[in-house]
mmCIF file of N, CA and C in Angstrom:
data_model
loop_
_atom_site.group_PDB
_atom_site.id
_atom_site.type_symbol
_atom_site.label_atom_id
_atom_site.label_comp_id
_atom_site.label_asym_id
_atom_site.label_seq_id
_atom_site.Cartn_x
_atom_site.Cartn_y
_atom_site.Cartn_z
ATOM 1 N N UNK A 1 -11.825 3.042 -1.094
ATOM 2 C CA UNK A 1 -11.078 4.225 -1.424
ATOM 3 C C UNK A 1 -10.566 4.144 -2.855
ATOM 4 N N UNK A 2 -10.260 2.963 -3.306
ATOM 5 C CA UNK A 2 -9.737 2.809 -4.654
ATOM 6 C C UNK A 2 -10.735 3.306 -5.688
ATOM 7 N N UNK A 3 -12.013 3.018 -5.477
ATOM 8 C CA UNK A 3 -13.028 3.464 -6.422
ATOM 9 C C UNK A 3 -13.199 4.975 -6.423
ATOM 10 N N UNK A 4 -12.793 5.629 -5.344
ATOM 11 C CA UNK A 4 -12.903 7.084 -5.274
ATOM 12 C C UNK A 4 -11.787 7.801 -6.007
ATOM 13 N N UNK A 5 -10.636 7.161 -6.171
ATOM 14 C CA UNK A 5 -9.501 7.870 -6.756
ATOM 15 C C UNK A 5 -9.105 7.374 -8.142
ATOM 16 N N UNK A 6 -9.656 6.264 -8.591
ATOM 17 C CA UNK A 6 -9.286 5.710 -9.889
ATOM 18 C C UNK A 6 -10.452 5.874 -10.853
ATOM 19 N N UNK A 7 -10.155 6.289 -12.091
ATOM 20 C CA UNK A 7 -11.232 6.403 -13.082
ATOM 21 C C UNK A 7 -11.927 5.062 -13.298
ATOM 22 N N UNK A 8 -13.205 5.126 -13.615
ATOM 23 C CA UNK A 8 -14.018 3.908 -13.761
ATOM 24 C C UNK A 8 -13.452 2.966 -14.820
ATOM 25 N N UNK A 9 -12.857 3.496 -15.876
ATOM 26 C CA UNK A 9 -12.303 2.664 -16.937
ATOM 27 C C UNK A 9 -11.036 1.933 -16.551
ATOM 28 N N UNK A 10 -10.438 2.305 -15.448
ATOM 29 C CA UNK A 10 -9.180 1.685 -15.025
ATOM 30 C C UNK A 10 -9.278 0.985 -13.675
ATOM 31 N N UNK A 11 -10.458 0.835 -13.159
ATOM 32 C CA UNK A 11 -10.623 0.246 -11.828
ATOM 33 C C UNK A 11 -10.184 -1.215 -11.797
ATOM 34 N N UNK A 12 -10.388 -1.936 -12.875
ATOM 35 C CA UNK A 12 -9.964 -3.340 -12.920
ATOM 36 C C UNK A 12 -8.454 -3.477 -12.865
ATOM 37 N N UNK A 13 -7.758 -2.655 -13.633
ATOM 38 C CA UNK A 13 -6.296 -2.684 -13.635
ATOM 39 C C UNK A 13 -5.752 -2.281 -12.276
ATOM 40 N N UNK A 14 -6.280 -1.215 -11.717
ATOM 41 C CA UNK A 14 -5.812 -0.749 -10.409
ATOM 42 C C UNK A 14 -6.123 -1.787 -9.331
ATOM 43 N N UNK A 15 -7.295 -2.380 -9.383
ATOM 44 C CA UNK A 15 -7.651 -3.404 -8.412
ATOM 45 C C UNK A 15 -6.747 -4.621 -8.516
ATOM 46 N N UNK A 16 -6.433 -5.015 -9.736
ATOM 47 C CA UNK A 16 -5.521 -6.142 -9.932
ATOM 48 C C UNK A 16 -4.134 -5.858 -9.385
ATOM 49 N N UNK A 17 -3.663 -4.638 -9.584
ATOM 50 C CA UNK A 17 -2.342 -4.260 -9.069
ATOM 51 C C UNK A 17 -2.335 -4.247 -7.546
ATOM 52 N N UNK A 18 -3.400 -3.730 -6.943
ATOM 53 C CA UNK A 18 -3.500 -3.711 -5.484
ATOM 54 C C UNK A 18 -3.532 -5.137 -4.942
ATOM 55 N N UNK A 19 -4.260 -6.019 -5.608
ATOM 56 C CA UNK A 19 -4.306 -7.415 -5.175
ATOM 57 C C UNK A 19 -2.951 -8.102 -5.351
ATOM 58 N N UNK A 20 -2.219 -7.746 -6.403
ATOM 59 C CA UNK A 20 -0.873 -8.282 -6.587
ATOM 60 C C UNK A 20 0.013 -7.906 -5.409
ATOM 61 N N UNK A 21 -0.013 -6.631 -5.031
ATOM 62 C CA UNK A 21 0.812 -6.192 -3.906
ATOM 63 C C UNK A 21 0.397 -6.865 -2.603
ATOM 64 N N UNK A 22 -0.899 -6.997 -2.390
ATOM 65 C CA UNK A 22 -1.377 -7.635 -1.164
ATOM 66 C C UNK A 22 -0.970 -9.106 -1.121
ATOM 67 N N UNK A 23 -1.059 -9.797 -2.245
ATOM 68 C CA UNK A 23 -0.673 -11.207 -2.275
ATOM 69 C C UNK A 23 0.834 -11.389 -2.119
ATOM 70 N N UNK A 24 1.623 -10.492 -2.707
ATOM 71 C CA UNK A 24 3.071 -10.558 -2.508
ATOM 72 C C UNK A 24 3.422 -10.360 -1.041
ATOM 73 N N UNK A 25 2.748 -9.427 -0.391
ATOM 74 C CA UNK A 25 2.982 -9.218 1.038
ATOM 75 C C UNK A 25 2.607 -10.463 1.828
ATOM 76 N N UNK A 26 1.510 -11.094 1.465
ATOM 77 C CA UNK A 26 1.090 -12.307 2.154
ATOM 78 C C UNK A 26 2.044 -13.473 1.943
ATOM 79 N N UNK A 27 2.727 -13.482 0.807
ATOM 80 C CA UNK A 27 3.684 -14.545 0.524
ATOM 81 C C UNK A 27 5.020 -14.277 1.212
ATOM 82 N N UNK A 28 5.483 -13.031 1.159
ATOM 83 C CA UNK A 28 6.811 -12.706 1.668
ATOM 84 C C UNK A 28 6.867 -12.466 3.171
ATOM 85 N N UNK A 29 5.796 -11.959 3.749
ATOM 86 C CA UNK A 29 5.866 -11.561 5.157
ATOM 87 C C UNK A 29 6.146 -12.711 6.124
ATOM 88 N N UNK A 30 5.607 -13.915 5.946
ATOM 89 C CA UNK A 30 5.975 -14.987 6.888
ATOM 90 C C UNK A 30 7.466 -15.318 6.841
ATOM 91 N N UNK A 31 8.051 -15.307 5.660
ATOM 92 C CA UNK A 31 9.480 -15.602 5.539
ATOM 93 C C UNK A 31 10.329 -14.504 6.166
ATOM 94 N N UNK A 32 9.969 -13.267 5.893
ATOM 95 C CA UNK A 32 10.721 -12.143 6.454
ATOM 96 C C UNK A 32 10.580 -12.109 7.970
ATOM 97 N N UNK A 33 9.369 -12.341 8.460
ATOM 98 C CA UNK A 33 9.149 -12.354 9.906
ATOM 99 C C UNK A 33 9.937 -13.484 10.557
ATOM 100 N N UNK A 34 9.904 -14.657 9.978
ATOM 101 C CA UNK A 34 10.678 -15.776 10.519
ATOM 102 C C UNK A 34 12.166 -15.500 10.524
ATOM 103 N N UNK A 35 12.653 -14.905 9.457
ATOM 104 C CA UNK A 35 14.074 -14.545 9.386
ATOM 105 C C UNK A 35 14.431 -13.549 10.482
ATOM 106 N N UNK A 36 13.589 -12.534 10.668
ATOM 107 C CA UNK A 36 13.858 -11.537 11.699
ATOM 108 C C UNK A 36 13.794 -12.127 13.103
ATOM 109 N N UNK A 37 12.879 -13.044 13.322
ATOM 110 C CA UNK A 37 12.775 -13.672 14.644
ATOM 111 C C UNK A 37 14.012 -14.524 14.926
ATOM 112 N N UNK A 38 14.460 -15.275 13.926
ATOM 113 C CA UNK A 38 15.595 -16.171 14.139
ATOM 114 C C UNK A 38 16.920 -15.418 14.205
ATOM 115 N N UNK A 39 17.137 -14.466 13.282
ATOM 116 C CA UNK A 39 18.439 -13.820 13.193
ATOM 117 C C UNK A 39 18.450 -12.367 13.662
ATOM 118 N N UNK A 40 17.290 -11.796 13.928
ATOM 119 C CA UNK A 40 17.238 -10.383 14.283
ATOM 120 C C UNK A 40 17.031 -10.100 15.750
ATOM 121 N N UNK A 41 17.042 -11.112 16.579
ATOM 122 C CA UNK A 41 16.948 -10.857 18.004
ATOM 123 C C UNK A 41 15.574 -11.099 18.597
ATOM 124 N N UNK A 42 14.708 -11.820 17.922
ATOM 125 C CA UNK A 42 13.416 -12.154 18.498
ATOM 126 C C UNK A 42 12.262 -11.414 17.852
ATOM 127 N N UNK A 43 11.151 -11.478 18.549
ATOM 128 C CA UNK A 43 9.915 -10.904 18.016
ATOM 129 C C UNK A 43 9.942 -9.377 17.980
ATOM 130 N N UNK A 44 10.742 -8.783 18.843
ATOM 131 C CA UNK A 44 10.795 -7.317 18.925
ATOM 132 C C UNK A 44 11.132 -6.703 17.565
ATOM 133 N N UNK A 45 12.127 -7.252 16.890
ATOM 134 C CA UNK A 45 12.554 -6.725 15.594
ATOM 135 C C UNK A 45 11.439 -6.842 14.558
ATOM 136 N N UNK A 46 10.733 -7.951 14.556
ATOM 137 C CA UNK A 46 9.648 -8.150 13.595
ATOM 138 C C UNK A 46 8.521 -7.154 13.840
ATOM 139 N N UNK A 47 8.185 -6.916 15.109
ATOM 140 C CA UNK A 47 7.129 -5.950 15.415
ATOM 141 C C UNK A 47 7.553 -4.524 15.094
ATOM 142 N N UNK A 48 8.814 -4.208 15.302
ATOM 143 C CA UNK A 48 9.311 -2.874 14.945
ATOM 144 C C UNK A 48 9.218 -2.671 13.434
ATOM 145 N N UNK A 49 9.611 -3.674 12.656
ATOM 146 C CA UNK A 49 9.514 -3.562 11.197
ATOM 147 C C UNK A 49 8.058 -3.391 10.762
ATOM 148 N N UNK A 50 7.154 -4.174 11.330
ATOM 149 C CA UNK A 50 5.736 -4.053 10.981
ATOM 150 C C UNK A 50 5.203 -2.671 11.330
ATOM 151 N N UNK A 51 5.621 -2.126 12.459
ATOM 152 C CA UNK A 51 5.180 -0.783 12.861
ATOM 153 C C UNK A 51 5.712 0.277 11.921
ATOM 154 N N UNK A 52 6.965 0.167 11.545
ATOM 155 C CA UNK A 52 7.570 1.138 10.627
ATOM 156 C C UNK A 52 6.872 1.095 9.270
ATOM 157 N N UNK A 53 6.590 -0.095 8.773
ATOM 158 C CA UNK A 53 5.910 -0.216 7.477
ATOM 159 C C UNK A 53 4.492 0.343 7.532
ATOM 160 N N UNK A 54 3.785 0.101 8.623
ATOM 161 C CA UNK A 54 2.430 0.633 8.759
ATOM 162 C C UNK A 54 2.441 2.155 8.837
ATOM 163 N N UNK A 55 3.341 2.711 9.619
ATOM 164 C CA UNK A 55 3.427 4.175 9.731
ATOM 165 C C UNK A 55 3.863 4.825 8.426
ATOM 166 N N UNK A 56 4.802 4.201 7.723
ATOM 167 C CA UNK A 56 5.232 4.778 6.449
ATOM 168 C C UNK A 56 4.109 4.706 5.416
ATOM 169 N N UNK A 57 3.311 3.654 5.444
ATOM 170 C CA UNK A 57 2.162 3.571 4.534
ATOM 171 C C UNK A 57 1.138 4.652 4.802
ATOM 172 N N UNK A 58 0.860 4.906 6.079
ATOM 173 C CA UNK A 58 -0.084 5.973 6.430
ATOM 174 C C UNK A 58 0.450 7.332 6.024
ATOM 175 N N UNK A 59 1.743 7.553 6.229
ATOM 176 C CA UNK A 59 2.352 8.830 5.872
ATOM 177 C C UNK A 59 2.323 9.044 4.359
ATOM 178 N N UNK A 60 2.670 8.013 3.607
ATOM 179 C CA UNK A 60 2.640 8.134 2.148
ATOM 180 C C UNK A 60 1.228 8.382 1.632
ATOM 181 N N UNK A 61 0.262 7.717 2.205
ATOM 182 C CA UNK A 61 -1.125 7.928 1.810
ATOM 183 C C UNK A 61 -1.555 9.360 2.086
ATOM 184 N N UNK A 62 -1.197 9.872 3.248
ATOM 185 C CA UNK A 62 -1.571 11.233 3.611
ATOM 186 C C UNK A 62 -0.882 12.266 2.724
ATOM 187 N N UNK A 63 0.339 11.989 2.302
ATOM 188 C CA UNK A 63 1.091 12.960 1.513
ATOM 189 C C UNK A 63 0.821 12.873 0.017
ATOM 190 N N UNK A 64 0.586 11.675 -0.493
ATOM 191 C CA UNK A 64 0.519 11.502 -1.946
ATOM 192 C C UNK A 64 -0.886 11.537 -2.528
ATOM 193 N N UNK A 65 -1.887 11.156 -1.779
ATOM 194 C CA UNK A 65 -3.251 11.169 -2.302
ATOM 195 C C UNK A 65 -3.863 12.517 -1.965
ATOM 196 N N UNK A 66 -4.006 13.332 -2.958
ATOM 197 C CA UNK A 66 -4.532 14.686 -2.786
ATOM 198 C C UNK A 66 -5.901 14.796 -3.453
ATOM 199 N N UNK A 67 -6.747 15.605 -2.895
ATOM 200 C CA UNK A 67 -8.090 15.780 -3.445
ATOM 201 C C UNK A 67 -8.026 16.388 -4.844
ATOM 202 N N UNK A 68 -7.050 17.265 -5.099
ATOM 203 C CA UNK A 68 -6.911 17.867 -6.417
ATOM 204 C C UNK A 68 -6.648 16.790 -7.476
ATOM 205 N N UNK A 69 -5.763 15.849 -7.166
ATOM 206 C CA UNK A 69 -5.472 14.768 -8.093
ATOM 207 C C UNK A 69 -6.672 13.869 -8.313
ATOM 208 N N UNK A 70 -7.432 13.622 -7.276
ATOM 209 C CA UNK A 70 -8.642 12.812 -7.396
ATOM 210 C C UNK A 70 -9.641 13.503 -8.308
ATOM 211 N N UNK A 71 -9.812 14.805 -8.124
ATOM 212 C CA UNK A 71 -10.740 15.559 -8.972
ATOM 213 C C UNK A 71 -10.283 15.568 -10.427
ATOM 214 N N UNK A 72 -8.974 15.644 -10.677
ATOM 215 C CA UNK A 72 -8.469 15.605 -12.042
ATOM 216 C C UNK A 72 -8.755 14.252 -12.700
ATOM 217 N N UNK A 73 -8.553 13.180 -11.958
ATOM 218 C CA UNK A 73 -8.843 11.850 -12.509
ATOM 219 C C UNK A 73 -10.312 11.698 -12.837
ATOM 220 N N UNK A 74 -11.166 12.207 -11.971
ATOM 221 C CA UNK A 74 -12.600 12.116 -12.228
ATOM 222 C C UNK A 74 -13.007 12.943 -13.436
ATOM 223 N N UNK A 75 -12.417 14.117 -13.606
ATOM 224 C CA UNK A 75 -12.793 14.965 -14.737
ATOM 225 C C UNK A 75 -12.311 14.364 -16.062
ATOM 226 N N UNK A 76 -11.211 13.612 -16.044
ATOM 227 C CA UNK A 76 -10.722 12.969 -17.270
ATOM 228 C C UNK A 76 -11.682 11.888 -17.755
ATOM 229 N N UNK A 77 -12.315 11.212 -16.845
ATOM 230 C CA UNK A 77 -13.211 10.124 -17.258
ATOM 231 C C UNK A 77 -14.595 10.622 -17.666
ATOM 232 N N UNK A 78 -14.939 11.834 -17.243
ATOM 233 C CA UNK A 78 -16.274 12.328 -17.587
ATOM 234 C C UNK A 78 -16.330 12.933 -18.980
ATOM 235 N N UNK A 79 -15.190 13.086 -19.636
ATOM 236 C CA UNK A 79 -15.177 13.680 -20.986
ATOM 237 C C UNK A 79 -15.335 12.650 -22.042
#
């Protein structure tokens, strides 16, 4: 999907940023999950947080990525 919405000249930068976010999540999530399990009342709290984050990500993707914006980015790179 990233290649569909980012201009070809910026795909490396966008890919690097996406990988940064993914790696930060991979580093922080075990600590946050462990903290929630120990101090938040068990596994239930950790699963609720994971569900909320997944749903909010889907909602943001559905609301913020518009076909009009994708077409504008593509037209900028073709000039």
